[in-house]
PDB file of C-alpha atoms and ligand atoms in Angstrom:
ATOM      1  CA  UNK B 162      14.672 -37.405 -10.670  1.00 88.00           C
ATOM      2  CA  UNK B 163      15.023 -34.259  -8.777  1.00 91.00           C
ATOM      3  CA  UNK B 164      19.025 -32.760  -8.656  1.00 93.00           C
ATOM      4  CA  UNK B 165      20.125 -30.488  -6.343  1.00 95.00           C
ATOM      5  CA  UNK B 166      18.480 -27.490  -4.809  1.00 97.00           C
ATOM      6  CA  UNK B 167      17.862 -24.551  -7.062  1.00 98.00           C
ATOM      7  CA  UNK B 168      17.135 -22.141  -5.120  1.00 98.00           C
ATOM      8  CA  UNK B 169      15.510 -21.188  -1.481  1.00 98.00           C
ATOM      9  CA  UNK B 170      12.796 -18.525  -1.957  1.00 98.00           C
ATOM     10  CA  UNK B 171      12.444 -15.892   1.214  1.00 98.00           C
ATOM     11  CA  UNK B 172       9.314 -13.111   1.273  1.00 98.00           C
ATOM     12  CA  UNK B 173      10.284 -10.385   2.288  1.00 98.00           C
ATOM     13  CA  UNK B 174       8.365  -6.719   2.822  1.00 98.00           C
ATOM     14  CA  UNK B 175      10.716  -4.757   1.778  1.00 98.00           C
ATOM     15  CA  UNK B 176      13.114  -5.489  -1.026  1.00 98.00           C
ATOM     16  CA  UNK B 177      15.660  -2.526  -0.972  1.00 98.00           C
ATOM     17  CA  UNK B 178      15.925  -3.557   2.681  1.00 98.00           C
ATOM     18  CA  UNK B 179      16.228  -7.019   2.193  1.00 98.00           C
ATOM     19  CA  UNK B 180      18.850  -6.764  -0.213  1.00 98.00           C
ATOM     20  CA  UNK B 181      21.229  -4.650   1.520  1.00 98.00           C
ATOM     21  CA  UNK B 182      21.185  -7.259   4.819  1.00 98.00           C
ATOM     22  CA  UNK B 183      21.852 -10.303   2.532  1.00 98.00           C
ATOM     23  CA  UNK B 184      24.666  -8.766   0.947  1.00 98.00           C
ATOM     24  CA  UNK B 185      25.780  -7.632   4.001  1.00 98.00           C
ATOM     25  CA  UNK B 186      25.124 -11.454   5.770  1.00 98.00           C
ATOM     26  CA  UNK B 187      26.272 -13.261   2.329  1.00 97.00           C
ATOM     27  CA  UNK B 188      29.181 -10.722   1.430  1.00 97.00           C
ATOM     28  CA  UNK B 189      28.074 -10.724  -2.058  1.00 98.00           C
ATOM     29  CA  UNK B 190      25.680  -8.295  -3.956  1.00 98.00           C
ATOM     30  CA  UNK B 191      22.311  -9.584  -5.581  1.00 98.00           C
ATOM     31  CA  UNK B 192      23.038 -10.464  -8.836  1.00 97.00           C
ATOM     32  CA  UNK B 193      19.669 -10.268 -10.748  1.00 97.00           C
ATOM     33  CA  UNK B 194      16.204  -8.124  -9.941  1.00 98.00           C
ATOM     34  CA  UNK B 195      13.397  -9.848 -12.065  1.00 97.00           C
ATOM     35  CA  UNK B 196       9.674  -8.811 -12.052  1.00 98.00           C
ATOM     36  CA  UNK B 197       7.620 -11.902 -12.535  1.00 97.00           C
ATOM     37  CA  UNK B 198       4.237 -10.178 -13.514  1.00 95.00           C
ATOM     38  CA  UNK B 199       1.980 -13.742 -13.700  1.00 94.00           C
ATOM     39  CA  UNK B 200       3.221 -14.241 -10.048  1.00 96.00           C
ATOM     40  CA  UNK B 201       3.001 -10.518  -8.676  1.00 97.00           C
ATOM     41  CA  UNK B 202       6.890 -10.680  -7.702  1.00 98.00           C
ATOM     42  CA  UNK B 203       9.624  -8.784  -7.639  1.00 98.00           C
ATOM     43  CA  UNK B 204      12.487 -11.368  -6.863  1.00 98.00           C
ATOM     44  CA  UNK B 205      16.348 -10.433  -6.040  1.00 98.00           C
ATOM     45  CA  UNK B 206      18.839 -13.334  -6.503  1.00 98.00           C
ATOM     46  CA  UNK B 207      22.231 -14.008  -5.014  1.00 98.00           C
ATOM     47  CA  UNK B 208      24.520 -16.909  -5.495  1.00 98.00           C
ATOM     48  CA  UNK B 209      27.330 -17.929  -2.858  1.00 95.00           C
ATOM     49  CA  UNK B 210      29.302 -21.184  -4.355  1.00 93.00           C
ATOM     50  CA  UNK B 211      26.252 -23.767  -5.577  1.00 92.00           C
ATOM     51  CA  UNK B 212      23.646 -21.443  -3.066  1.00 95.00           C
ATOM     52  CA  UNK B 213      20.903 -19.641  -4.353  1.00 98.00           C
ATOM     53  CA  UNK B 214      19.050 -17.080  -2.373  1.00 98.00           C
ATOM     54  CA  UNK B 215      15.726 -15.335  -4.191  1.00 98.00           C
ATOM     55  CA  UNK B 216      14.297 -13.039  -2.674  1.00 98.00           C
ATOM     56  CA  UNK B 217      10.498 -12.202  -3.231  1.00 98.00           C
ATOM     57  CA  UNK B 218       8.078  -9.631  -2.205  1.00 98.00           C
ATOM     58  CA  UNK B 219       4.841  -9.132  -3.555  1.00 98.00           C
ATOM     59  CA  UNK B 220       4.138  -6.596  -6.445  1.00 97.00           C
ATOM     60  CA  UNK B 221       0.099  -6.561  -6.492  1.00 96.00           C
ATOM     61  CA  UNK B 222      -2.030  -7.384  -3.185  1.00 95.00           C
ATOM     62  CA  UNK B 223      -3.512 -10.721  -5.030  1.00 96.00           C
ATOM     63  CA  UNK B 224       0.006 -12.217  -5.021  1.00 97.00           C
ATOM     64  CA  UNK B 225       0.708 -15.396  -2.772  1.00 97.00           C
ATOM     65  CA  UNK B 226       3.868 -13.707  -1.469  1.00 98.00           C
ATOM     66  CA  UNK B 227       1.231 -10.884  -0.330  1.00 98.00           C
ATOM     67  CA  UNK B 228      -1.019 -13.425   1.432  1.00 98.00           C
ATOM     68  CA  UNK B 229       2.022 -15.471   2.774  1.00 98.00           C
ATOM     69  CA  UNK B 230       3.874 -12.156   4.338  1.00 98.00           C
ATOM     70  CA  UNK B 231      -0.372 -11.169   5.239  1.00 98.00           C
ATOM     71  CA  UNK B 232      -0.477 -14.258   7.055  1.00 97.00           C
ATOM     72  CA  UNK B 233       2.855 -15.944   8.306  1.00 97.00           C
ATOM     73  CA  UNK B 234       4.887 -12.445   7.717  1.00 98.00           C
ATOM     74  CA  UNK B 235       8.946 -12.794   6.293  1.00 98.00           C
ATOM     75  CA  UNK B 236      10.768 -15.617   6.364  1.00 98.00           C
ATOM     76  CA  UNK B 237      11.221 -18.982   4.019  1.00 98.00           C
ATOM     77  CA  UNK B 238       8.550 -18.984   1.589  1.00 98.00           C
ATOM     78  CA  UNK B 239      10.321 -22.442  -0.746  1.00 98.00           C
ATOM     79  CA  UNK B 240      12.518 -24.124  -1.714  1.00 98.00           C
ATOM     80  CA  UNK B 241      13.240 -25.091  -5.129  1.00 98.00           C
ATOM     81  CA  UNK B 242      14.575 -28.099  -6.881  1.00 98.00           C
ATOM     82  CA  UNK B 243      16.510 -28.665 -10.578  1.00 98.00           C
ATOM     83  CA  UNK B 244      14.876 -30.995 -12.896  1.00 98.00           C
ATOM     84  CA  UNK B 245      16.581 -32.126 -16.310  1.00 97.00           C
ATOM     85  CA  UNK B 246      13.130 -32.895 -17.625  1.00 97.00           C
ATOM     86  CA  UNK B 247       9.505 -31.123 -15.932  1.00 98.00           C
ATOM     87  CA  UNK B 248       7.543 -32.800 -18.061  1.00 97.00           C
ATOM     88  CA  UNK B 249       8.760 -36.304 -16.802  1.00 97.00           C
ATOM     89  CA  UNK B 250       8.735 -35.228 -12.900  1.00 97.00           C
ATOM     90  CA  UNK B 251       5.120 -33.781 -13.335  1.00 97.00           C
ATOM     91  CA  UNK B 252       3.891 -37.463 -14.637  1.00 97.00           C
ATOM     92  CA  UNK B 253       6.294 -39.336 -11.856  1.00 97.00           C
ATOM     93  CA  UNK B 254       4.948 -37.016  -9.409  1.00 97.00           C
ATOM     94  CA  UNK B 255       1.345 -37.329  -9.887  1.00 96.00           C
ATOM     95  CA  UNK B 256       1.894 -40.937 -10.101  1.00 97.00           C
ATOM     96  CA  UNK B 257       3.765 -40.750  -6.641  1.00 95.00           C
ATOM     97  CA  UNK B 258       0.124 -39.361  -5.449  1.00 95.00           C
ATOM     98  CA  UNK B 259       1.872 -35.505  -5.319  1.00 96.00           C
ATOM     99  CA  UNK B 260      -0.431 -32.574  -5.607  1.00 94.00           C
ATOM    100  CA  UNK B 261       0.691 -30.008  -8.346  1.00 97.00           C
ATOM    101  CA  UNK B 262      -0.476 -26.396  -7.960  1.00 97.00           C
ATOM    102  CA  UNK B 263       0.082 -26.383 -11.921  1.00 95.00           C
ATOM    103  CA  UNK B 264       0.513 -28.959 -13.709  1.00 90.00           C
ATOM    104  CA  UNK B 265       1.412 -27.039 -16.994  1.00 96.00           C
ATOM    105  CA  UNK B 266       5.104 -25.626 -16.419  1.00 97.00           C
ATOM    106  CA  UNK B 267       4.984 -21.532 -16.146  1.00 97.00           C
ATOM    107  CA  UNK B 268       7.687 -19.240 -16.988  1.00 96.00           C
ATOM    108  CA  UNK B 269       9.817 -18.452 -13.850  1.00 97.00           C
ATOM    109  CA  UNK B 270      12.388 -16.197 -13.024  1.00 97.00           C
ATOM    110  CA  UNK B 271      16.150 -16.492 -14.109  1.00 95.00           C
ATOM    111  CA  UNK B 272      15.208 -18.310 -17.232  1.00 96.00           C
ATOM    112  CA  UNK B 273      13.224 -21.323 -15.727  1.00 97.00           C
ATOM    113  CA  UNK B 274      10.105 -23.546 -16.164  1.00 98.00           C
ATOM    114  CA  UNK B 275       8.704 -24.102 -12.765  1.00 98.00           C
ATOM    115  CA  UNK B 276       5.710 -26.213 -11.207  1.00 98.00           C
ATOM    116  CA  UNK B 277       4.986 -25.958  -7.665  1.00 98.00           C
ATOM    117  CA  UNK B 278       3.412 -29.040  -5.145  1.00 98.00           C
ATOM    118  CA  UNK B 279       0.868 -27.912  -2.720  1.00 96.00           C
ATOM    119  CA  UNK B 280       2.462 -28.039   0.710  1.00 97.00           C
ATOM    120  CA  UNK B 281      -0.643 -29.973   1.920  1.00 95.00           C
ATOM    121  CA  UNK B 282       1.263 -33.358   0.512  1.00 92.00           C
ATOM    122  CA  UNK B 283       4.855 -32.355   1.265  1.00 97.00           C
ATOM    123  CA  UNK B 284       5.029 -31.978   5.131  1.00 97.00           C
ATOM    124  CA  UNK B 285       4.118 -28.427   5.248  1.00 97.00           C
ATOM    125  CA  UNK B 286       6.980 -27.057   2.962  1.00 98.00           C
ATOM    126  CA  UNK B 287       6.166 -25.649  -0.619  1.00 98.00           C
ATOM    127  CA  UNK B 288       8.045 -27.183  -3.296  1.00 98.00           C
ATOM    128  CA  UNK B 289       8.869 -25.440  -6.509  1.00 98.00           C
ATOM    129  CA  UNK B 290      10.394 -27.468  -9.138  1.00 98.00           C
ATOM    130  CA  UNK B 291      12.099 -25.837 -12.426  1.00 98.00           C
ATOM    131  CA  UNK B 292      13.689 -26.576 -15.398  1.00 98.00           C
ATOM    132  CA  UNK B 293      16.514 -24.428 -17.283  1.00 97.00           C
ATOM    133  CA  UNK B 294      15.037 -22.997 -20.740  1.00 95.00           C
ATOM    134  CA  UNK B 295      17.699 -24.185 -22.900  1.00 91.00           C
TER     135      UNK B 295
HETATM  136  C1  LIG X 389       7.736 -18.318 -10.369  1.00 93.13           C
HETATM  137  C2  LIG X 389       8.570 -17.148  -9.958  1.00 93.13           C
HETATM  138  C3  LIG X 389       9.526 -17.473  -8.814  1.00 93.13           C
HETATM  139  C4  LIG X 389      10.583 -18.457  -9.306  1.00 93.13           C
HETATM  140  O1  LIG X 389      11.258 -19.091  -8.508  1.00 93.13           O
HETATM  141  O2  LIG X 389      10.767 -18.474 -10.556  1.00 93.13           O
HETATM  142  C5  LIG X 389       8.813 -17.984  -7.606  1.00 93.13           C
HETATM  143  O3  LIG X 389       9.271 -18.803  -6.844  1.00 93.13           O
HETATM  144  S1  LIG X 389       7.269 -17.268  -7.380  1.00 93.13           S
HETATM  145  C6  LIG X 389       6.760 -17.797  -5.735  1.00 93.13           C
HETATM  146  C7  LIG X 389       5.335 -17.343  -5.511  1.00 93.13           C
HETATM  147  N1  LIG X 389       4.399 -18.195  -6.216  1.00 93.13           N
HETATM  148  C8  LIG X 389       3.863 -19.266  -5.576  1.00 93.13           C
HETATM  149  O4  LIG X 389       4.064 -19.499  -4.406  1.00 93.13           O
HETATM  150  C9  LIG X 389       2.946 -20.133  -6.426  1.00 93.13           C
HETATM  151  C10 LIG X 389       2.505 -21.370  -5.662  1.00 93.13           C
HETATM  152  N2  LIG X 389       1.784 -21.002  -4.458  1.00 93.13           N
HETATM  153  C11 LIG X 389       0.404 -21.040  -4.422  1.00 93.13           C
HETATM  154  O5  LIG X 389      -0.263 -21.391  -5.390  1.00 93.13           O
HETATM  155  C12 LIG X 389      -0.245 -20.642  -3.106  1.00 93.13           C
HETATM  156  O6  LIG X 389       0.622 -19.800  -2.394  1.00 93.13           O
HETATM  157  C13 LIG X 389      -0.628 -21.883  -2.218  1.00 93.13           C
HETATM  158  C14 LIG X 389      -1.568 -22.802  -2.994  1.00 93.13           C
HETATM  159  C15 LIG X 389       0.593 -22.635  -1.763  1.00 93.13           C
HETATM  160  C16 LIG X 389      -1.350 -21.347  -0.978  1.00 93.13           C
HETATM  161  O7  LIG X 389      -2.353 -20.493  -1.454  1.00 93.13           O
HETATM  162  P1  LIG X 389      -3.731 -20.328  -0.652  1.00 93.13           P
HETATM  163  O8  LIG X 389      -4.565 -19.281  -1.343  1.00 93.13           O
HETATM  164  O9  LIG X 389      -4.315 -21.668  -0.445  1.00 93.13           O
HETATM  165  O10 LIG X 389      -3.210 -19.684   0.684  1.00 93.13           O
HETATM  166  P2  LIG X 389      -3.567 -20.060   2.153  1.00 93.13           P
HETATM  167  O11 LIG X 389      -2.903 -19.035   2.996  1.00 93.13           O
HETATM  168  O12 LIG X 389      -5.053 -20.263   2.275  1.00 93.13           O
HETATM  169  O13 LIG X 389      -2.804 -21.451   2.363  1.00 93.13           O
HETATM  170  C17 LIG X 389      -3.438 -22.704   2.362  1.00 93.13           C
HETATM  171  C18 LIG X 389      -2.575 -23.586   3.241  1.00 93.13           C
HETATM  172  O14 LIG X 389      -1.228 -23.662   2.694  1.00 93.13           O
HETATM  173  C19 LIG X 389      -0.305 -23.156   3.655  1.00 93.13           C
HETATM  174  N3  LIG X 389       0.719 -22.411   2.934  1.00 93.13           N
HETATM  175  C20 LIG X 389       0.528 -21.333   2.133  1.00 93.13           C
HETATM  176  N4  LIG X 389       1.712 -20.923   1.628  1.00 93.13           N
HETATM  177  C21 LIG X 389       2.648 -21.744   2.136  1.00 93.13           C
HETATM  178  C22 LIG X 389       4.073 -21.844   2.013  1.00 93.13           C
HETATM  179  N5  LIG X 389       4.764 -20.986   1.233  1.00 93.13           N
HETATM  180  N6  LIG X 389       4.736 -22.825   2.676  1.00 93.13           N
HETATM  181  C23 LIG X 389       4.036 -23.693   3.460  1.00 93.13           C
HETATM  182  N7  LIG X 389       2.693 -23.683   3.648  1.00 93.13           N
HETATM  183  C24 LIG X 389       2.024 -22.701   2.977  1.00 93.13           C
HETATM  184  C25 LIG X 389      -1.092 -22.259   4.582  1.00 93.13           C
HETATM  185  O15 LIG X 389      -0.460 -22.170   5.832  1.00 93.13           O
HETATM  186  C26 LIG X 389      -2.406 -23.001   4.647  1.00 93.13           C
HETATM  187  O16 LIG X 389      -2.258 -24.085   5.520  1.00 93.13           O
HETATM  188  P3  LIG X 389      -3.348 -24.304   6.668  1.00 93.13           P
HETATM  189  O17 LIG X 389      -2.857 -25.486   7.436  1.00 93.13           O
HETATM  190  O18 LIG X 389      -4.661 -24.520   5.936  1.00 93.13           O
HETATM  191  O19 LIG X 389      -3.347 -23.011   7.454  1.00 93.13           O
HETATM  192 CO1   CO X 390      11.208 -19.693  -6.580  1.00 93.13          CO
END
């Protein structure tokens, strides 16, 4: 079963700009910068109440933030769901009929095991599920 939404992930171009409008719109200051090297991120998180904002923008040219910004430009990239147990919502999913991007949970950002569904199979939107490394 999927809980409640992690996280929404926005691309941006540029991250030291980016940062200072959402604390500025949020009224709260980012409160994490993580490099994810196997995704070609740089991500920038901030938390209002239950919210969570990340931030991405691309850190190498072969990154999909750098073809999603290349081809759609800034805006919401994701949006990302809490899971007790990834292993069990990868096998319910692909049961469901879901396509998984991976089907082998990667190391995310802020401590998390994350899968992603291709938006092909989710109305258009890209879903990122992930998993707290306890
Ligand atoms: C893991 C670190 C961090 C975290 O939270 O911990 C992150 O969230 S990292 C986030 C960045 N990583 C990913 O997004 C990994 C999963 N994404 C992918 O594997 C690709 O981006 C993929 C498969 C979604 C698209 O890659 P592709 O090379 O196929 O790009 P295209 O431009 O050819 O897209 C094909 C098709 O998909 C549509 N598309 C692409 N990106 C998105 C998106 N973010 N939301 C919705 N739709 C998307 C694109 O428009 C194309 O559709 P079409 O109708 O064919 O034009
Ligand atoms: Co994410």
């Amino acid at each position: 079963m999927v809980n409640k939404i992690e996280h929404i992930g926005i691309a941006v171009k540029n991250m030291e700009d980016a940062n200072v409008l959402f604390e500025k719109l949020l009224g709260v200051p980012s409160y994490k910068m993580e490099s994810v090297e196997s995704e070609g991120v740089l991500t920038s998180f901030f938390q209002t109440g239950v919210n969570k904002i990340e931030l991405l923008t691309a850190t190498n040219p072969e990154s999909p933030i750098a073809k999603f910004l290349e081809k759609k430009g800034e805006g919401i990239h994701h949006i990302a769901f809490d899971v007790e147990d990834i292993q069990a919502e990868i096998t319910r999913l692909k049961n469901e009929g879901f396509v998984l991007i991976n089907d082998v949970p990667k190391r995310g950002a802020d401590n998390k095991l994350v899968v992603f569904l291709h938006p092909k199979n989710t109305n258009g939107v890209l879903v990122e599920l992930c998993q707290e490394i306890r």
